[in-house]
mmCIF file of C-alpha atoms in Angstrom:
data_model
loop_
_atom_site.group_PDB
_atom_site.id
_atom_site.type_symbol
_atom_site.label_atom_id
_atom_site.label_comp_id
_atom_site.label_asym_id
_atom_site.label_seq_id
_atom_site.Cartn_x
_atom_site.Cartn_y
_atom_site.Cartn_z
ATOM 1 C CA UNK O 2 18.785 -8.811 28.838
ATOM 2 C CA UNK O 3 15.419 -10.356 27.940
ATOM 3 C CA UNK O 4 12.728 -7.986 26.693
ATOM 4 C CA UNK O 5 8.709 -9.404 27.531
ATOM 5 C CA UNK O 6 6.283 -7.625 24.963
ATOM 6 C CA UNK O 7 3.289 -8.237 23.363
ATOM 7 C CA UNK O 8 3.280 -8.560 19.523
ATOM 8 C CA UNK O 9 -0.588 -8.685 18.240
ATOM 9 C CA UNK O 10 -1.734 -9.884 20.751
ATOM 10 C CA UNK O 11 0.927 -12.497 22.196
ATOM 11 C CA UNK O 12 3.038 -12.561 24.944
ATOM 12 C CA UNK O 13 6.525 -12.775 23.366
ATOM 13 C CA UNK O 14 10.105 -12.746 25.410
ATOM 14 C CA UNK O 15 13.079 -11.131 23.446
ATOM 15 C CA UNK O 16 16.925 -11.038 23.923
ATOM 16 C CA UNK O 17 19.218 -8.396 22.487
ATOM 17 C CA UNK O 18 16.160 -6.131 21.101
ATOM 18 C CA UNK O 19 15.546 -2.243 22.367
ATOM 19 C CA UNK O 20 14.246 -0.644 19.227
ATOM 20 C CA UNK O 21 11.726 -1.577 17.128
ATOM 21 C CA UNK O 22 13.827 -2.128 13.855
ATOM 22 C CA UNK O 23 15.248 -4.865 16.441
ATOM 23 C CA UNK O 24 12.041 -6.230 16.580
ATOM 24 C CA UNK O 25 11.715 -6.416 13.376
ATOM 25 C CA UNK O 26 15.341 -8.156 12.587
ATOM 26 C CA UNK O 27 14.208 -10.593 15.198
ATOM 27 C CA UNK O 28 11.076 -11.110 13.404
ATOM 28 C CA UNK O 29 12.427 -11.708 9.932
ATOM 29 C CA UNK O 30 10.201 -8.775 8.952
ATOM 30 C CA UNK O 31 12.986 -6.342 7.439
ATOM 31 C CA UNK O 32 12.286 -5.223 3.926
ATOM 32 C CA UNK O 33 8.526 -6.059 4.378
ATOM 33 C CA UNK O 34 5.441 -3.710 3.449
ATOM 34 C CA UNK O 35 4.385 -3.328 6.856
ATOM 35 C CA UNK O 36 2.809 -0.951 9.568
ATOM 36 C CA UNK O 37 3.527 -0.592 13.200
ATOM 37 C CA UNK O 38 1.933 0.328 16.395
ATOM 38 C CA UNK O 39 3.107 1.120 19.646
ATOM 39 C CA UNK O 40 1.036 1.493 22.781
ATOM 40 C CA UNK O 41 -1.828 2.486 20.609
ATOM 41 C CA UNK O 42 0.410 4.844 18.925
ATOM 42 C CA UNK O 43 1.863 4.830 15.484
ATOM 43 C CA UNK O 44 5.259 4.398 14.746
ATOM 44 C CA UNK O 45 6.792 5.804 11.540
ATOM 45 C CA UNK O 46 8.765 3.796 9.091
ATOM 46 C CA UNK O 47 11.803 6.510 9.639
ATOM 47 C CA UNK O 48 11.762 6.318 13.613
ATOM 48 C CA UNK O 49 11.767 2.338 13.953
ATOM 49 C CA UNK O 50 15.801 2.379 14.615
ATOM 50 C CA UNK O 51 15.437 4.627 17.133
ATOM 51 C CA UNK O 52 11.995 3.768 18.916
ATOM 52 C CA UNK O 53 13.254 2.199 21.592
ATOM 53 C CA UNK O 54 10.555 -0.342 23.569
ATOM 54 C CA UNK O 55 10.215 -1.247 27.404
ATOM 55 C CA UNK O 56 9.142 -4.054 29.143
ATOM 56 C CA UNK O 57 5.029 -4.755 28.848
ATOM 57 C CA UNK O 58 5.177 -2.792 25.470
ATOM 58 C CA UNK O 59 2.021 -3.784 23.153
ATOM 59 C CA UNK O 60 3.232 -3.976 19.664
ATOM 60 C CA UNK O 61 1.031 -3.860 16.587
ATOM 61 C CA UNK O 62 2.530 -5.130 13.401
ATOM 62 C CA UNK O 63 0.260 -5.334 10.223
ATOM 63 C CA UNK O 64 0.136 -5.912 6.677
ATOM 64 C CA UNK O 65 -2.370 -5.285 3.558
ATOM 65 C CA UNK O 66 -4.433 -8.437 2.726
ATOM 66 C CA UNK O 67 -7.758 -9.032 0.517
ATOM 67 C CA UNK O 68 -10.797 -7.697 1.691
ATOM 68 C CA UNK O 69 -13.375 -5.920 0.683
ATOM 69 C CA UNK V 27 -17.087 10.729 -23.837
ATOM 70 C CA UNK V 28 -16.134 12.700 -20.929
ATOM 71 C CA UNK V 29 -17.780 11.240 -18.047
ATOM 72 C CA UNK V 30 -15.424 10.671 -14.710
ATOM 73 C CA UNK V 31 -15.847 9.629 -11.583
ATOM 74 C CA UNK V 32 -14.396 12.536 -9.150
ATOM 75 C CA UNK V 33 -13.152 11.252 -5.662
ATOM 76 C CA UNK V 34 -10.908 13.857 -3.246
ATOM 77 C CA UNK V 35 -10.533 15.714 -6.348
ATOM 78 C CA UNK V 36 -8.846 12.440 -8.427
ATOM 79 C CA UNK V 37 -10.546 12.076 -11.669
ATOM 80 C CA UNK V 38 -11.590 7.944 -12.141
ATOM 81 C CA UNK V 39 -12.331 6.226 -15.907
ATOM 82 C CA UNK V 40 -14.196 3.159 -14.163
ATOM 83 C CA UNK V 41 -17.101 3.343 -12.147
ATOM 84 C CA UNK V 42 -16.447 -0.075 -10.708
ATOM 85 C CA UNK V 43 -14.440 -0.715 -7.190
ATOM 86 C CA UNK V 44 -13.518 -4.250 -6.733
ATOM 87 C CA UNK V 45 -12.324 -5.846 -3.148
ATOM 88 C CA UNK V 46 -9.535 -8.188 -3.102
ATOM 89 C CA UNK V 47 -10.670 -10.783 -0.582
ATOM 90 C CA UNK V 48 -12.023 -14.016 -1.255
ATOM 91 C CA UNK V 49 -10.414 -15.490 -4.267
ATOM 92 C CA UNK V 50 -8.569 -18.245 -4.986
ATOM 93 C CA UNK V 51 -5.342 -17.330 -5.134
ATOM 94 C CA UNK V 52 -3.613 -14.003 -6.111
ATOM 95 C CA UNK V 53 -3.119 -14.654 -9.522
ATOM 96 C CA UNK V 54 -7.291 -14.930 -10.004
ATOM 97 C CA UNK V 55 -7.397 -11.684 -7.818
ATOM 98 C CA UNK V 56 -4.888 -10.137 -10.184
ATOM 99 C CA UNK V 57 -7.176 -11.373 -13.266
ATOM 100 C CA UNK V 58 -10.403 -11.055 -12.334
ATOM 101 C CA UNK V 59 -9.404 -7.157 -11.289
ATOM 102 C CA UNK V 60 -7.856 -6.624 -15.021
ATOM 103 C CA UNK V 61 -10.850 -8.283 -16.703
ATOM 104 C CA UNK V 62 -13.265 -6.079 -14.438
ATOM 105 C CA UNK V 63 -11.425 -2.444 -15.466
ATOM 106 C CA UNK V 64 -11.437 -1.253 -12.001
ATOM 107 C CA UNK V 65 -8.811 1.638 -11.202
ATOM 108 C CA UNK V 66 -9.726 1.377 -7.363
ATOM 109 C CA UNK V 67 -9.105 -1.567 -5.129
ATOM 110 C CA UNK V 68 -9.840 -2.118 -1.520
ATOM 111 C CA UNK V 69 -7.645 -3.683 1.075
ATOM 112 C CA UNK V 70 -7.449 -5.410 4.453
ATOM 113 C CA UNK V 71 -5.278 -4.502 7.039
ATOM 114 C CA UNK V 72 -4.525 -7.274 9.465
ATOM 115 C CA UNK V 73 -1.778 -8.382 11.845
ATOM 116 C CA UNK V 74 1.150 -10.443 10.199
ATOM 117 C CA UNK V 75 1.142 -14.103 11.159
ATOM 118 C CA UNK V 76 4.279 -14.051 13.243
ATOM 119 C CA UNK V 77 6.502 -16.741 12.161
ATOM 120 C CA UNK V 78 5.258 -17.252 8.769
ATOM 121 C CA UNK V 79 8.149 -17.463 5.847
ATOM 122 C CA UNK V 80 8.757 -14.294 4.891
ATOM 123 C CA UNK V 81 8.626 -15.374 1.039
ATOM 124 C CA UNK V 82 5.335 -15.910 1.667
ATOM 125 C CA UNK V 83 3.186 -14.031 -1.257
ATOM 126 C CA UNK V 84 1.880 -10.728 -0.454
ATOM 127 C CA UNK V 85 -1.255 -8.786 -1.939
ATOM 128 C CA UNK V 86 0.613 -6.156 -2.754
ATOM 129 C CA UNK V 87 3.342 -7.331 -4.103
ATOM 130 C CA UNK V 88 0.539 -9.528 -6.359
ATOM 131 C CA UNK V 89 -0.828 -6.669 -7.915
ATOM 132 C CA UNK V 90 0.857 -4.343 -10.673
ATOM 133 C CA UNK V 91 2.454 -1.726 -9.134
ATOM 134 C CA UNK V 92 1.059 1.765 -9.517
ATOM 135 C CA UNK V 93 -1.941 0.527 -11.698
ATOM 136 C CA UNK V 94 -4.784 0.712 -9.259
ATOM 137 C CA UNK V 95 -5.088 3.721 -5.985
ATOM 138 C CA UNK V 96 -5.344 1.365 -3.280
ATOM 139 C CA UNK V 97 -8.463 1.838 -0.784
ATOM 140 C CA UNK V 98 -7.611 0.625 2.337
ATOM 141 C CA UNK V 99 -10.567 -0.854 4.732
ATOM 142 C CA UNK V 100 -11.817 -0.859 8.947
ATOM 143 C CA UNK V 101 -13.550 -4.172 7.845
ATOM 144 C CA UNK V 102 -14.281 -6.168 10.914
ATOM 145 C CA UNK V 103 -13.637 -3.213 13.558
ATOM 146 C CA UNK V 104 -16.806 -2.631 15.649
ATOM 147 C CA UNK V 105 -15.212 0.712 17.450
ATOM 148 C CA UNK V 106 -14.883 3.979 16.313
ATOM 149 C CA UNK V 107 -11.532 3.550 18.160
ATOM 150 C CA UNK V 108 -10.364 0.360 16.096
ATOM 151 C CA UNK V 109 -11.685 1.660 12.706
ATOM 152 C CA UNK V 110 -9.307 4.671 13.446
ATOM 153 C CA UNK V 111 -6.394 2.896 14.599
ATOM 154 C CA UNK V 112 -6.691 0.327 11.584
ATOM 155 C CA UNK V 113 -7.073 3.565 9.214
ATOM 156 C CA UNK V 114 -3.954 5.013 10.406
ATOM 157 C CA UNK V 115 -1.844 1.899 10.143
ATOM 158 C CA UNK V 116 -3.330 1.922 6.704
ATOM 159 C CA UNK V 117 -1.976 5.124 6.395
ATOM 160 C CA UNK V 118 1.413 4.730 7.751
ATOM 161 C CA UNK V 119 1.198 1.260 5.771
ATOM 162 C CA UNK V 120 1.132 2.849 2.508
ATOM 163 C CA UNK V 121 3.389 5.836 2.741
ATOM 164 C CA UNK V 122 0.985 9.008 3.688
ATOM 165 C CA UNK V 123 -2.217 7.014 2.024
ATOM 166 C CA UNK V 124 -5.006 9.066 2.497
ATOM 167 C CA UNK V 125 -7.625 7.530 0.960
ATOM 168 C CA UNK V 126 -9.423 5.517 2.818
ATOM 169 C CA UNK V 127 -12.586 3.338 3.424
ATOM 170 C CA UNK V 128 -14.361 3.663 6.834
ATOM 171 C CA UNK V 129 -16.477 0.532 7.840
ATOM 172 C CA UNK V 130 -17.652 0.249 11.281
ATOM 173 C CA UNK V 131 -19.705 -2.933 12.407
ATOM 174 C CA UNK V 132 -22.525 -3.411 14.574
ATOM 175 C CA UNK V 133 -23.092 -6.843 14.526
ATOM 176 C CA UNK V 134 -20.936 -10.189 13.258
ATOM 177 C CA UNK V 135 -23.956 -11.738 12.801
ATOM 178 C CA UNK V 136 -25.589 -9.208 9.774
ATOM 179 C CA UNK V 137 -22.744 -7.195 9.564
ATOM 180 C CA UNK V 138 -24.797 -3.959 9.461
ATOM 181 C CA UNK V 139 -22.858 -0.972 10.155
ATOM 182 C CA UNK V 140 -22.689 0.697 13.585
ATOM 183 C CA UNK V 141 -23.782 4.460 12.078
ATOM 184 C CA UNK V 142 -23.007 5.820 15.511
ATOM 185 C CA UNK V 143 -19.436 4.652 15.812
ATOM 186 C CA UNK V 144 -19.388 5.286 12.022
ATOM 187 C CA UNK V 145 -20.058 9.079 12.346
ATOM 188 C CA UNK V 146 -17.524 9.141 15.434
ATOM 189 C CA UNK V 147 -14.766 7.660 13.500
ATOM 190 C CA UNK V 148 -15.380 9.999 10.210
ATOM 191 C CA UNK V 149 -15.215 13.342 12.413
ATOM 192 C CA UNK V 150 -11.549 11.979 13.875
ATOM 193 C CA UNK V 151 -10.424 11.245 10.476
ATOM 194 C CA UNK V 152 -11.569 13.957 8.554
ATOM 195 C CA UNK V 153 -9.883 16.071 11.230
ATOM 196 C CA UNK V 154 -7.117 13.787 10.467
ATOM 197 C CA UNK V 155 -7.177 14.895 7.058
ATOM 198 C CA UNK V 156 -7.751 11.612 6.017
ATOM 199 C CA UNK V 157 -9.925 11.135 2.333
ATOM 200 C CA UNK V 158 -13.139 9.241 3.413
ATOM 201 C CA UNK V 159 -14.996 6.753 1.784
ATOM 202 C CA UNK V 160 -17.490 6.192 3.952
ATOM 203 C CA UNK V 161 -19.797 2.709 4.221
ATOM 204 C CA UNK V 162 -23.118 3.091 5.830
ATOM 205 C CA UNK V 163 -26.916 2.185 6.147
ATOM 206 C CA UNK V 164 -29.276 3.592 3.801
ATOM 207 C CA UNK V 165 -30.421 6.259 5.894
ATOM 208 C CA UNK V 166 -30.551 9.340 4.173
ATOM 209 C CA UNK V 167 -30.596 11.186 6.979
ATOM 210 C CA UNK V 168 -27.026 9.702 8.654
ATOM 211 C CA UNK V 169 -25.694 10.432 4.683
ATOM 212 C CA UNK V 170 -26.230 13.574 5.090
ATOM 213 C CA UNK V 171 -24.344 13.992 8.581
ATOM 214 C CA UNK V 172 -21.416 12.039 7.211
ATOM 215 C CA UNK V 173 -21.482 14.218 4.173
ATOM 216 C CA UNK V 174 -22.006 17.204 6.557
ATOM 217 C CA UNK V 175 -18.748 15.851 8.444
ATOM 218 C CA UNK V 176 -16.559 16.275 5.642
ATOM 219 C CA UNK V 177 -16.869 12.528 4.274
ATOM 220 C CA UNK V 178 -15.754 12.461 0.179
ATOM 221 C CA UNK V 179 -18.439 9.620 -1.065
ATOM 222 C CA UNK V 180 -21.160 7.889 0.901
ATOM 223 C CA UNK V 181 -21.846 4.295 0.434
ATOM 224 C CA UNK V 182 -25.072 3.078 1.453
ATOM 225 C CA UNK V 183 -25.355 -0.939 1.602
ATOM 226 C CA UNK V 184 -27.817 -2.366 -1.230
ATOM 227 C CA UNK V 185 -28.481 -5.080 1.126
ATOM 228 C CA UNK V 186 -26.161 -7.248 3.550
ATOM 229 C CA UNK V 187 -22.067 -7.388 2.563
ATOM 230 C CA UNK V 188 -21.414 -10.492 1.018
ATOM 231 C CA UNK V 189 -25.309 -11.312 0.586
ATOM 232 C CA UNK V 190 -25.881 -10.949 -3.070
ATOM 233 C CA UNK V 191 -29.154 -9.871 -2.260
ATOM 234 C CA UNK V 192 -29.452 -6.799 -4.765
ATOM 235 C CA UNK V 193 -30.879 -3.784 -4.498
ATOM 236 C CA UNK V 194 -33.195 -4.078 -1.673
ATOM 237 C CA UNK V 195 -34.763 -0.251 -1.343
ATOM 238 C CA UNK V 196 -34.327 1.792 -4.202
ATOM 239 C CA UNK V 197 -36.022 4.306 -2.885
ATOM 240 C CA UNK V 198 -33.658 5.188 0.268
ATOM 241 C CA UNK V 199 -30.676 5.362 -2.483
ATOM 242 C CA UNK V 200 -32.745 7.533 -4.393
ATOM 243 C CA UNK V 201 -33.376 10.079 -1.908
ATOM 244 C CA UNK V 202 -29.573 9.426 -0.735
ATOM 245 C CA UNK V 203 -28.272 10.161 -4.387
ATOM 246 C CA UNK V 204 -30.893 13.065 -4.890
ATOM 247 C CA UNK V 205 -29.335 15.266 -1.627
ATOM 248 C CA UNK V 206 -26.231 14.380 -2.128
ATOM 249 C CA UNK V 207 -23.010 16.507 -3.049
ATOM 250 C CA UNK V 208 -20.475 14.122 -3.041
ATOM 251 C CA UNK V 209 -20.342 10.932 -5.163
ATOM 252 C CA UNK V 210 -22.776 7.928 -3.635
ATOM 253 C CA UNK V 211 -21.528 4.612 -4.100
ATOM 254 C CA UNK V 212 -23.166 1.659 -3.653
ATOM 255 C CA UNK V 213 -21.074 -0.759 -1.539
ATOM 256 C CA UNK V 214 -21.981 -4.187 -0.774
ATOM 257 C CA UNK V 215 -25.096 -6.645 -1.760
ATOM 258 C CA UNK V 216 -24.683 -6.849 -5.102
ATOM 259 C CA UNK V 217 -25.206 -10.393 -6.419
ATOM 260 C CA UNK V 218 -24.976 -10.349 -10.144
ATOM 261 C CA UNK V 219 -24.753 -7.438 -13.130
ATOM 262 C CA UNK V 220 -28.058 -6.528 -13.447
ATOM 263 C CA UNK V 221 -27.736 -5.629 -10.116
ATOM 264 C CA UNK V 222 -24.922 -2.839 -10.672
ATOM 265 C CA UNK V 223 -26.973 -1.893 -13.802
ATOM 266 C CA UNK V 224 -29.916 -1.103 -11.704
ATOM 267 C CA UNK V 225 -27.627 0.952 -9.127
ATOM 268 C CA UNK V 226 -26.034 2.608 -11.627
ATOM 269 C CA UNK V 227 -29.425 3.207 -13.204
ATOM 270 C CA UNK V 228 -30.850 5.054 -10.492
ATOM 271 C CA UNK V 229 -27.734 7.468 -10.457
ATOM 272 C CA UNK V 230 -25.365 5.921 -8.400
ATOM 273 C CA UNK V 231 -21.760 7.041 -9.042
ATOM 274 C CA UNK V 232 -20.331 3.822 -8.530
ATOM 275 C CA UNK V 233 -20.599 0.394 -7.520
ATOM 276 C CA UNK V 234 -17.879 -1.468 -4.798
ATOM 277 C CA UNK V 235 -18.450 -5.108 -4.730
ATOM 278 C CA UNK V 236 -15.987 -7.830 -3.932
ATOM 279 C CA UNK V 237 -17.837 -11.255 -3.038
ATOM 280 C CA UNK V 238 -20.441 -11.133 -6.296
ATOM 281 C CA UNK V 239 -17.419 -11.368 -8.023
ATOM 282 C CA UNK V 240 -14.802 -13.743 -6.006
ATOM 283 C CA UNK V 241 -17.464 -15.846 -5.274
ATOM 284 C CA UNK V 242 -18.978 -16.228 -8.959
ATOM 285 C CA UNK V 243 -18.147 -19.608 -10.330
ATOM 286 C CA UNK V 244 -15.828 -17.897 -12.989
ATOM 287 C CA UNK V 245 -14.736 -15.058 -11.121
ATOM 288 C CA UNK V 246 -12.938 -13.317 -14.187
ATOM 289 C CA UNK V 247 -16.059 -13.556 -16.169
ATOM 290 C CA UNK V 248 -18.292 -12.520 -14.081
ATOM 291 C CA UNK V 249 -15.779 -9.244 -13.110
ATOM 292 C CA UNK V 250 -15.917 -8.578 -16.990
ATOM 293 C CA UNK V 251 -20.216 -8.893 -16.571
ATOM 294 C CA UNK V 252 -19.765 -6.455 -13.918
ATOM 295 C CA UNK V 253 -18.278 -3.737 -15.880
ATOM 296 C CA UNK V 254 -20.756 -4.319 -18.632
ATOM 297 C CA UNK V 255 -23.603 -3.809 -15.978
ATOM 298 C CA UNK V 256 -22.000 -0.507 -14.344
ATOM 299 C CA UNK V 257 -21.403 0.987 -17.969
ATOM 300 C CA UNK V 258 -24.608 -0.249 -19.167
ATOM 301 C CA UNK V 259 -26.344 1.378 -16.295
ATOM 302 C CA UNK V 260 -24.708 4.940 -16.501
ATOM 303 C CA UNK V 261 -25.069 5.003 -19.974
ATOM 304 C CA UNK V 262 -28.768 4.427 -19.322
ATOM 305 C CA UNK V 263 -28.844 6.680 -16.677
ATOM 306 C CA UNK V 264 -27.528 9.009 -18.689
ATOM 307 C CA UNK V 265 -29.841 8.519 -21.652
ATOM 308 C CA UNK V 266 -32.460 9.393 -19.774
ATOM 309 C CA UNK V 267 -34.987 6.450 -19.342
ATOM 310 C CA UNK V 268 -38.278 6.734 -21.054
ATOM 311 C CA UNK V 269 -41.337 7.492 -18.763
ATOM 312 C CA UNK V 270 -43.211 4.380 -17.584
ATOM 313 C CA UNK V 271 -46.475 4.186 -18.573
ATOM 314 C CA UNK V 272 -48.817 2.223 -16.649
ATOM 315 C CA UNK V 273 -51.644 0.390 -18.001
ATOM 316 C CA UNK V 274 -51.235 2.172 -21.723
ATOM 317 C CA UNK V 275 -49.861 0.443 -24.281
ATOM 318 C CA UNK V 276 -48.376 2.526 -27.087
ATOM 319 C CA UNK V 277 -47.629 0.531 -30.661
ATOM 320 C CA UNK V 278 -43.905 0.903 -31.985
ATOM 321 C CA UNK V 279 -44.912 0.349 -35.052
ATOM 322 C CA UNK V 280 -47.636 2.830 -37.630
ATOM 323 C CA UNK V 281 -50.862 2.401 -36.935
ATOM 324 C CA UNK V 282 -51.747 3.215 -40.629
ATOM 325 C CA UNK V 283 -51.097 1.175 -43.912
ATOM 326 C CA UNK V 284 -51.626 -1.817 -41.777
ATOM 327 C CA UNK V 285 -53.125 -4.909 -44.543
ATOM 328 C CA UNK V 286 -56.686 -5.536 -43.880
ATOM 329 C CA UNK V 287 -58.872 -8.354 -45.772
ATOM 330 C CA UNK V 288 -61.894 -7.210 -44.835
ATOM 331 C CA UNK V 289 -61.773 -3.057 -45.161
ATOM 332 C CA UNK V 290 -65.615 -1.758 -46.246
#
């Protein structure tokens, strides 16, 4: 079943994800320092496995970069 | 000498914060922060570039872990509502983080800070129990609201981020740092060291600069200048400057026993 989200900001179609560690497989972002955001909500580090997303979903996925 | 900087209760050695944006590559980040002695760092949170390799190099991963408490940023929001979000990513980013720094934006063009967003954000946050640094004009009298708030340093722009301008109004820091409680830090528009000297001089608690240094021709020199200034300066400020005396000139040297040729 294909999944349509949004991941920062971009329309994205996935098959065979439902939770957000899926998302993250799917990514190639597993084992990376990251943050993520869920309909405006956060989503902790211990709750992506079973965070399970829906179709339209708006995903935030970040990371810490220079700045000052 | 005893003399520490005291954020959210954390005892600091350096009186310099140092931004991580704008160098070369992360090994210059990496040396210009060791050459400046800075124990605090900011960061940027910002959305990964889907697609990239993951073995791509990281900031964090570029830095020596545990050596420096991490203070991540809302640079570029312009909402109360994005600063927060960013924050909390921030938070959730770096494991229960609470320290952070709150930047709010008015304008892309100047940059200034939004102090009504600002003060919006730093009520949610501090509710939040979030630690914040917060960035601001150098209105004394929005210091004292964010103070009021629950805000654990204020840091009043010397003059436009990334402008190298200096110190434009000493005198609005001044009355900042005199009614203040928590530390005051300046943050942002500091071009060179004498600048952080003269912040420092007035009785600033700190200096947070990022561009004077990444954007020095020899970044790790001039981040090694930098902590010269800021220790220079306290230790000044500390000494207690002597009075200035206008338009009376006092001689160093005795006044008596001087050689004269033609004494009567």
């Amino acid at each position: 079943m294909t999944l349509n989200i949004y991941v920062n900001g971009e329309a994205r179609s996935f098959d065979g994800v439902s939770s957000v560690h899926d998302l993250l497989v799917a990514l190639g972002l597993t084992g990376q320092r990251i943050a993520v955001e869920c309909n405006g909500e956060i989503v902790p580090r211990s709750r992506h496995a079973e965070q399970t997303l829906a179709e339209g979903d708006r995903l935030e996925v970040v990371v810490a970069v220079g700045g000052g | 000498m005893d003399d520490k900087l005291v954020i959210a209760g954390r005892e600091y050695g350096s009186r310099l914060l140092v931004g991580t944006g704008k160098y070369k590559d992360f090994d210059e980040t990496a040396r210009a922060l060791d050459a400046s002695g800075c124990e605090i760092v900011t960061v940027a949170i910002r959305r990964v570039n889907l697609g990239q390799d993951p073995n791509t190099p990281n900031l964090l991963s570029a830095l020596p872990k545990g050596r420096y408490t991490l203070l991540p940023n809302s640079a570029g929001c312009y909402s109360a509502d994005d600063a927060i979000r960013t924050l909390r990513l921030a938070r959730e980013l770096l494991d229960d983080h609470r320290l952070v720094k709150l930047e709010v934006l008015g304008d892309p063009g100047n940059l200034y800070p939004n102090v009504r967003e600002t003060l919006k954000a730093a009520e949610v946050l501090v509710g939040e129990g979030f630690d914040v640094m917060v960035y601001t004009s150098d209105d004394p009298i929005i210091a004292r609201e964010l103070e009021d708030i629950g805000c654990c340093a204020i840091m009043p722009l010397a003059s436009l981020i990334g402008s190298g301008m200096g110190i434009l109004n000493p005198w609005n820091l001044q009355l900042i740092i005199e009614q203040s409680r928590v530390p005051v830090l300046v943050d942002a528009g500091v071009g060179t060291a004498s600048d952080a000297a003269i912040a420092m001089e007035l009785g600033c608690d700190g200096v947070l600069m990022n561009t004077a240094i990444a954007a020095a021709r020899d970044p790790v020199r001039m981040a090694r200048a930098m902590k010269m200034g800021v220790e220079a300066g306290r230790e000044a400020y500390l000494a207690g400057r002597m009075p200035k005396r206008f338009y009376s000139a006092t001689p160093s040297s005795p006044s008596e026993g001087v050689i004269a040729s033609h004494k009567s």
